Amino acid sequence: MGHRLRHPVKGRFREPRLALLPVPFALIALVTTVDVLAPPGVHLGPFLVAAPALTASFSGPRMTGFVGAVAVLAQAVVAVVRTNLTDLNHTIQIVALVLISVFVTLFAHLREVHERQLTQLRSVAQAAQQVVLRPLRERMGPLRLASVYLAAEAEAQIGGDLYAATRTPDSTRLIIGDVRGKGLEAVGEAALVLGAFRAAAHQEADLPGLVAHLEAAVVADPDDPYEANGEVAPYDGGDASDWHREQFTTAAVLDVPDRDMTLRLVSCGHPPPLLLRGGRVLPLEVDHPAPPLGLTEFADGGFAAQSFPFERGDVVLLYTDGVIEARNAAGDFYPLAERAADWPGDGPEALLRHLCADLLAHSPGGHLGDDAAMVAIERIG
């Protein structure tokens, strides 16, 4: 399955704007006709300002200025037909229409500049995230893998969803996580976690040791001026319960042995993976979950791995909270476990295709409010 999916509606966001272009011209024609035919005491010219104002809400400065010029020309025609251009009432209407058209054209220019800046920023963030999120191999040992990344709307900031998989001599190790926050800062934090995972997955003998390495990498962030010098950030006098590191990452880290029909899981504040077996969906909830990475001050002890059966033909679904927190028009969350149970069973790629289509159908207009990622793992050997 493709590594990254975008909403199909994004490529067509200009089509509704093009469909609206006849509206201001129709409005100008209607107001002009009625104003010419109206009794002498009735003046509808002020309504012409609605044409350039409406255009500025969906089009650029050139079209807005053009519509404003057409509206001014229409007002001049009305003045000539009804009285003359030097009539005080029509002169004031024309001057006011020119000023308002200039104002809304400037507004359309500023809005277009802002949209261009947002598009450039998001392109940079997406490029950075594409470097961070490498495509997963379809086969790793006795496993078949599929992954998908669903981007939120263009107006939303890109998130810090992450996933990766790597091989050891006798197992496959995987991670899925979600960095608190948005934008390039979240992407940078995701890169830090993934870099630490790829470096330590081959070195740490056990899963708790690997997660402890990730925790140490997150806490010892060299970009933090206090942590880099081995200092403690100053207390600002606020509530002591709120005095902690603001950046953290929820994560689920798995180790799947090649010869043992089990998987080992350490959960750090992340939604539980789902095990699909024989039409049933079972959440893999650990007995002793750890806090998210970066919040060691709240940990009661070390990291503990818990084992779950993972037999041939089973599929494990990993996901971020952007999936289960997607709402429909009624405000209901997406029922992931229930929809996964409807999957007929034909490999991890088919599962993700099924869930992606269903998730976008669940969200109003197929628009997600937050980025979402899913990884499906099937044991075939």
Coordinates of C-alpha atoms in Angstrom, one line a residue:
M1 CA 0.0 0.0 0.0
G2 CA 1.1 3.6 -0.6
H3 CA 3.2 5.1 2.1
R4 CA 1.2 8.3 2.3
L5 CA -2.3 9.2 1.2
R6 CA -3.8 12.7 0.6
H7 CA -7.4 13.6 0.5
P8 CA -8.7 13.4 -3.0
V9 CA -10.7 16.6 -2.5
K10 CA -7.5 18.6 -2.0
G11 CA -6.7 18.5 -5.7
R12 CA -10.1 19.9 -6.5
F13 CA -10.3 22.7 -4.0
R14 CA -10.3 25.3 -6.8
E15 CA -13.3 23.9 -8.6
P16 CA -15.9 25.3 -6.2
R17 CA -14.2 28.7 -6.5
L18 CA -14.5 28.6 -10.3
A19 CA -18.1 27.6 -10.0
L20 CA -18.8 30.8 -8.0
L21 CA -17.3 33.2 -10.6
P22 CA -20.7 33.8 -12.5
V23 CA -22.4 34.8 -9.2
P24 CA -20.9 38.4 -8.9
F25 CA -21.5 39.1 -12.6
A26 CA -25.1 37.8 -12.3
L27 CA -25.5 40.1 -9.2
I28 CA -24.2 43.1 -11.1
A29 CA -26.6 42.4 -14.1
L30 CA -29.6 41.9 -11.8
V31 CA -28.9 45.1 -9.7
T32 CA -28.2 47.2 -12.8
T33 CA -31.4 46.0 -14.6
V34 CA -33.7 46.6 -11.5
D35 CA -32.1 50.0 -10.8
V36 CA -32.7 51.2 -14.3
L37 CA -36.3 50.1 -14.2
A38 CA -37.0 51.3 -10.7
P39 CA -39.0 54.4 -9.9
P40 CA -37.0 57.7 -9.7
G41 CA -37.0 57.7 -5.9
V42 CA -35.5 54.2 -5.6
H43 CA -31.7 53.7 -5.9
L44 CA -30.2 50.2 -5.8
G45 CA -26.7 51.2 -6.8
P46 CA -25.3 50.6 -3.2
F47 CA -26.0 46.9 -3.6
L48 CA -23.3 46.7 -6.3
V49 CA -20.6 46.7 -3.6
A50 CA -21.7 43.1 -2.8
A51 CA -20.2 41.9 -6.1
P52 CA -16.5 42.7 -5.4
A53 CA -16.9 41.9 -1.7
L54 CA -18.2 38.5 -2.6
T55 CA -15.5 37.9 -5.2
A56 CA -12.8 38.8 -2.6
S57 CA -14.0 35.9 -0.4
F58 CA -13.1 33.2 -2.9
S59 CA -10.9 34.7 -5.7
G60 CA -7.7 36.6 -6.0
P61 CA -7.0 40.3 -6.3
R62 CA -7.0 40.4 -10.1
M63 CA -10.5 39.0 -10.4
T64 CA -11.7 41.0 -7.5
G65 CA -10.4 44.2 -9.1
F66 CA -12.0 43.2 -12.4
V67 CA -15.4 42.6 -10.8
G68 CA -15.1 46.0 -9.0
A69 CA -14.3 47.7 -12.3
V70 CA -17.4 46.1 -13.9
A71 CA -19.5 47.2 -11.0
V72 CA -18.3 50.8 -11.3
L73 CA -19.0 50.6 -15.1
A74 CA -22.5 49.3 -14.3
Q75 CA -23.1 52.1 -11.9
A76 CA -22.0 54.7 -14.5
V77 CA -24.4 53.2 -17.0
V78 CA -27.2 53.5 -14.5
A79 CA -26.3 57.1 -13.9
V80 CA -26.3 57.9 -17.6
V81 CA -29.6 56.1 -18.2
R82 CA -31.4 57.6 -15.2
T83 CA -29.9 61.1 -15.0
N84 CA -26.3 61.9 -15.8
L85 CA -22.8 61.3 -14.5
T86 CA -22.6 64.6 -12.8
D87 CA -25.7 63.9 -10.6
L88 CA -24.6 64.2 -7.0
N89 CA -26.3 61.0 -5.8
H90 CA -24.7 58.9 -8.6
T91 CA -21.3 60.6 -8.2
I92 CA -21.2 59.7 -4.5
Q93 CA -22.3 56.1 -5.3
I94 CA -19.6 55.7 -7.9
V95 CA -16.8 57.2 -5.6
A96 CA -17.9 55.0 -2.7
L97 CA -18.0 51.9 -5.0
V98 CA -14.4 52.7 -6.3
L99 CA -13.1 53.0 -2.7
I100 CA -14.7 49.8 -1.5
S101 CA -13.5 47.9 -4.6
V102 CA -9.9 49.1 -3.9
F103 CA -10.3 48.0 -0.3
V104 CA -11.6 44.5 -1.0
T105 CA -9.0 44.1 -3.7
L106 CA -6.3 44.8 -1.2
F107 CA -7.9 42.3 1.2
A108 CA -7.9 39.6 -1.5
H109 CA -4.2 40.3 -2.1
L110 CA -3.3 40.0 1.6
R111 CA -5.4 36.8 1.8
E112 CA -3.7 35.3 -1.2
V113 CA -0.2 36.1 0.2
H114 CA -1.2 34.5 3.5
E115 CA -2.5 31.4 1.8
R116 CA 0.8 31.1 -0.3
Q117 CA 2.8 31.4 2.9
L118 CA 0.8 28.6 4.6
T119 CA 1.2 26.4 1.5
Q120 CA 4.9 26.9 1.5
L121 CA 5.2 26.2 5.3
R122 CA 3.1 23.0 4.9
S123 CA 5.2 21.9 1.9
V124 CA 8.4 22.3 4.0
A125 CA 6.8 20.3 6.9
Q126 CA 5.6 17.6 4.5
A127 CA 9.0 17.3 2.9
A128 CA 10.6 17.0 6.3
Q129 CA 8.1 14.4 7.4
Q130 CA 8.6 12.4 4.2
V131 CA 12.3 12.2 5.1
V132 CA 11.5 11.1 8.6
L133 CA 8.8 8.5 7.8
R134 CA 10.6 6.0 5.5
P135 CA 8.4 3.5 3.7
L136 CA 8.1 0.1 5.5
R137 CA 9.2 -3.0 3.7
E138 CA 6.4 -5.3 2.7
R139 CA 8.1 -8.3 4.1
M140 CA 10.2 -8.5 7.2
G141 CA 11.0 -12.0 8.5
P142 CA 7.8 -13.9 9.0
L143 CA 5.7 -10.7 8.7
R144 CA 3.8 -8.9 6.0
L145 CA 3.6 -5.1 6.7
A146 CA 1.5 -2.3 5.3
S147 CA 1.4 1.3 6.4
V148 CA -0.6 4.4 5.6
Y149 CA -0.4 8.1 6.5
L150 CA -3.5 10.2 6.1
A151 CA -2.8 13.9 6.1
A152 CA -5.3 16.4 7.6
E153 CA -6.7 19.4 5.7
A154 CA -4.3 21.9 4.1
E155 CA -5.4 24.5 6.6
A156 CA -4.3 22.3 9.5
Q157 CA -0.8 22.1 10.7
I158 CA 1.0 18.8 10.0
G159 CA 1.4 16.5 13.0
G160 CA 4.1 14.4 14.6
D161 CA 2.8 10.9 13.8
L162 CA 5.6 8.4 13.4
Y163 CA 6.2 4.7 12.7
A164 CA 9.2 2.5 11.8
A165 CA 10.2 -1.1 11.7
T166 CA 13.7 -2.8 11.8
R167 CA 15.1 -6.2 11.8
T168 CA 17.3 -7.8 14.5
P169 CA 19.0 -11.2 14.0
D170 CA 15.9 -13.1 15.4
S171 CA 13.0 -10.7 15.5
T172 CA 11.3 -7.6 14.0
R173 CA 10.9 -4.5 16.1
L174 CA 8.3 -1.8 15.4
I175 CA 7.3 1.5 16.9
I176 CA 4.3 3.8 16.3
G177 CA 3.9 7.1 18.1
D178 CA 2.4 10.5 18.2
V179 CA 4.3 13.6 19.3
R180 CA 2.4 16.2 21.2
G181 CA 2.1 19.4 19.2
K182 CA 2.1 20.4 15.5
G183 CA 4.3 21.8 12.8
L184 CA 8.0 21.5 12.2
E185 CA 8.8 21.2 16.0
A186 CA 6.7 18.1 16.2
V187 CA 8.4 16.7 13.0
G188 CA 11.8 17.4 14.6
E189 CA 10.8 15.5 17.8
A190 CA 9.5 12.6 15.7
A191 CA 12.8 12.5 13.9
L192 CA 14.6 12.4 17.3
V193 CA 12.5 9.4 18.4
L194 CA 12.8 7.5 15.2
G195 CA 16.6 8.1 15.0
A196 CA 17.0 6.8 18.5
F197 CA 14.8 3.8 17.7
R198 CA 16.7 2.9 14.5
A199 CA 20.1 3.2 16.3
A200 CA 19.2 1.2 19.5
A201 CA 16.9 -1.5 18.0
H202 CA 19.9 -3.5 17.1
Q203 CA 21.9 -2.8 20.2
E204 CA 19.4 -3.3 23.1
A205 CA 18.9 -7.0 23.9
D206 CA 15.5 -6.6 25.5
L207 CA 12.5 -4.3 24.8
P208 CA 12.4 -2.4 28.1
G209 CA 16.1 -1.5 27.5
L210 CA 15.2 -0.2 24.0
V211 CA 12.3 2.0 25.4
A212 CA 14.6 3.3 28.1
H213 CA 17.0 4.3 25.4
L214 CA 14.2 6.2 23.6
E215 CA 13.2 7.9 26.9
A216 CA 16.8 9.0 27.5
A217 CA 17.1 10.4 24.0
V218 CA 13.9 12.3 24.3
V219 CA 14.7 13.8 27.7
A220 CA 18.3 14.7 26.8
D221 CA 17.3 16.9 23.9
P222 CA 20.4 18.8 22.8
D223 CA 18.1 21.6 21.5
D224 CA 17.0 22.4 25.1
P225 CA 19.6 24.9 26.6
Y226 CA 19.0 23.6 30.1
E227 CA 19.1 19.9 29.4
A228 CA 22.2 20.3 27.1
N229 CA 24.1 21.7 30.1
G230 CA 22.8 19.2 32.6
E231 CA 20.7 21.8 34.3
V232 CA 17.1 21.9 35.4
A233 CA 14.7 24.4 33.8
P234 CA 13.8 27.2 36.3
Y235 CA 10.6 27.0 38.1
D236 CA 8.3 29.9 37.1
G237 CA 6.3 30.0 40.4
G238 CA 3.2 28.4 38.9
D239 CA 1.4 25.3 40.1
A240 CA 4.1 22.7 40.8
S241 CA 1.9 20.0 39.3
D242 CA 2.1 21.7 35.9
W243 CA 5.9 22.0 36.1
H244 CA 7.1 19.4 33.6
R245 CA 8.4 19.0 30.1
E246 CA 5.9 20.3 27.6
Q247 CA 7.0 18.0 24.7
F248 CA 6.3 14.3 25.0
T249 CA 5.5 11.4 22.7
T250 CA 3.0 8.6 23.1
A251 CA 4.4 5.3 21.7
A252 CA 3.8 1.6 21.4
V253 CA 7.0 -0.4 20.9
L254 CA 6.8 -4.1 19.8
D255 CA 9.1 -7.0 19.4
V256 CA 8.0 -9.9 17.3
P257 CA 10.2 -13.0 17.5
D258 CA 10.7 -15.1 14.4
R259 CA 10.2 -18.5 16.0
D260 CA 8.0 -17.7 19.0
M261 CA 4.3 -17.2 18.2
T262 CA 4.0 -14.2 20.5
L263 CA 4.7 -10.5 20.5
R264 CA 6.1 -8.3 23.3
L265 CA 4.7 -4.9 23.8
V266 CA 5.7 -1.8 25.8
S267 CA 3.0 0.9 25.8
C268 CA 3.9 4.5 26.7
G269 CA 0.6 6.2 26.9
H270 CA -0.4 5.1 23.4
P271 CA -3.8 3.7 22.3
P272 CA -3.7 -0.2 22.5
P273 CA -3.0 -2.1 19.3
L274 CA -5.8 -4.3 17.9
L275 CA -5.4 -8.0 17.3
L276 CA -7.6 -9.3 14.5
R277 CA -8.1 -13.1 14.7
G278 CA -10.9 -15.1 13.2
G279 CA -13.4 -12.2 12.8
R280 CA -12.7 -11.0 16.4
V281 CA -10.9 -7.8 17.4
L282 CA -9.0 -7.9 20.7
P283 CA -7.3 -4.8 22.1
L284 CA -3.8 -5.5 23.4
E285 CA -4.0 -3.6 26.7
V286 CA -1.0 -3.9 28.9
D287 CA -1.4 -4.3 32.6
H288 CA 1.3 -1.7 33.5
P289 CA 1.4 1.0 30.9
A290 CA 4.2 3.6 31.1
P291 CA 3.8 7.4 30.8
P292 CA 4.6 8.9 27.4
L293 CA 8.2 9.3 26.4
G294 CA 9.6 12.5 28.0
L295 CA 7.5 12.3 31.2
T296 CA 9.8 10.2 33.4
E297 CA 8.9 12.3 36.4
F298 CA 5.5 10.6 36.4
A299 CA 6.8 7.0 36.1
D300 CA 6.4 4.7 39.1
G301 CA 9.1 2.3 37.9
G302 CA 10.9 1.1 34.8
F303 CA 9.4 -0.1 31.6
A304 CA 7.8 -3.5 31.5
A305 CA 7.1 -5.6 28.4
Q306 CA 4.0 -7.8 28.2
S307 CA 3.6 -10.8 25.9
F308 CA 0.5 -11.6 23.8
P309 CA -0.2 -14.5 21.5
F310 CA 0.5 -13.7 17.9
E311 CA -0.1 -16.7 15.7
R312 CA 0.1 -17.5 12.0
G313 CA -2.8 -15.6 10.2
D314 CA -3.2 -13.0 12.9
V315 CA -3.1 -9.4 12.1
V316 CA -2.1 -6.6 14.5
L317 CA -3.2 -3.1 13.8
L318 CA -1.2 -0.1 15.1
Y319 CA -2.7 3.4 14.8
T320 CA -2.4 6.9 16.2
D321 CA -5.1 8.9 17.9
G322 CA -6.0 10.8 14.7
V323 CA -7.9 7.7 13.7
I324 CA -10.0 7.1 16.8
E325 CA -10.6 10.8 17.4
A326 CA -12.0 11.5 14.0
R327 CA -15.7 12.6 14.4
N328 CA -18.7 12.4 12.1
A329 CA -21.3 15.1 11.6
A330 CA -23.0 14.0 14.8
G331 CA -19.8 14.3 16.8
D332 CA -19.3 10.6 17.3
F333 CA -15.8 9.2 17.4
Y334 CA -14.7 6.7 14.7
P335 CA -15.4 3.1 16.0
L336 CA -12.1 1.6 14.8
A337 CA -12.5 -1.8 16.5
E338 CA -16.0 -2.2 15.2
R339 CA -15.1 -1.3 11.6
A340 CA -12.0 -3.5 11.7
A341 CA -14.2 -6.4 12.6
D342 CA -16.1 -5.9 9.3
W343 CA -12.9 -6.5 7.3
P344 CA -13.3 -9.8 5.4
G345 CA -9.6 -10.7 5.7
D346 CA -7.3 -10.5 2.8
G347 CA -3.9 -9.3 4.0
P348 CA -2.7 -6.1 5.7
E349 CA -2.9 -3.9 2.6
A350 CA -6.6 -4.8 2.1
L351 CA -7.3 -4.0 5.8
L352 CA -5.8 -0.5 5.5
R353 CA -7.6 0.2 2.2
H354 CA -10.9 -0.8 3.9
L355 CA -10.2 1.3 7.0
C356 CA -9.0 4.4 5.0
A357 CA -12.1 4.5 2.9
D358 CA -14.3 3.9 5.9
L359 CA -12.6 6.6 7.9
L360 CA -12.9 9.2 5.2
A361 CA -16.5 8.3 4.7
H362 CA -17.0 8.7 8.5
S363 CA -15.5 12.2 8.5
P364 CA -17.7 15.1 7.2
G365 CA -16.7 15.7 3.6
G366 CA -13.9 13.3 3.9
H367 CA -11.9 15.9 5.9
L368 CA -9.8 14.8 8.8
G369 CA -9.1 17.3 11.6
D370 CA -5.8 15.7 12.5
D371 CA -3.1 13.6 10.7
A372 CA -3.5 9.9 11.2
A373 CA -1.2 6.9 10.7
M374 CA -1.9 3.1 10.7
V375 CA 0.4 0.1 10.4
A376 CA -1.0 -3.4 9.8
I377 CA 1.2 -6.5 10.6
E378 CA 0.3 -10.0 9.5
R379 CA 2.2 -13.1 10.6
I380 CA 2.5 -15.5 7.7
G381 CA 5.3 -17.8 8.9

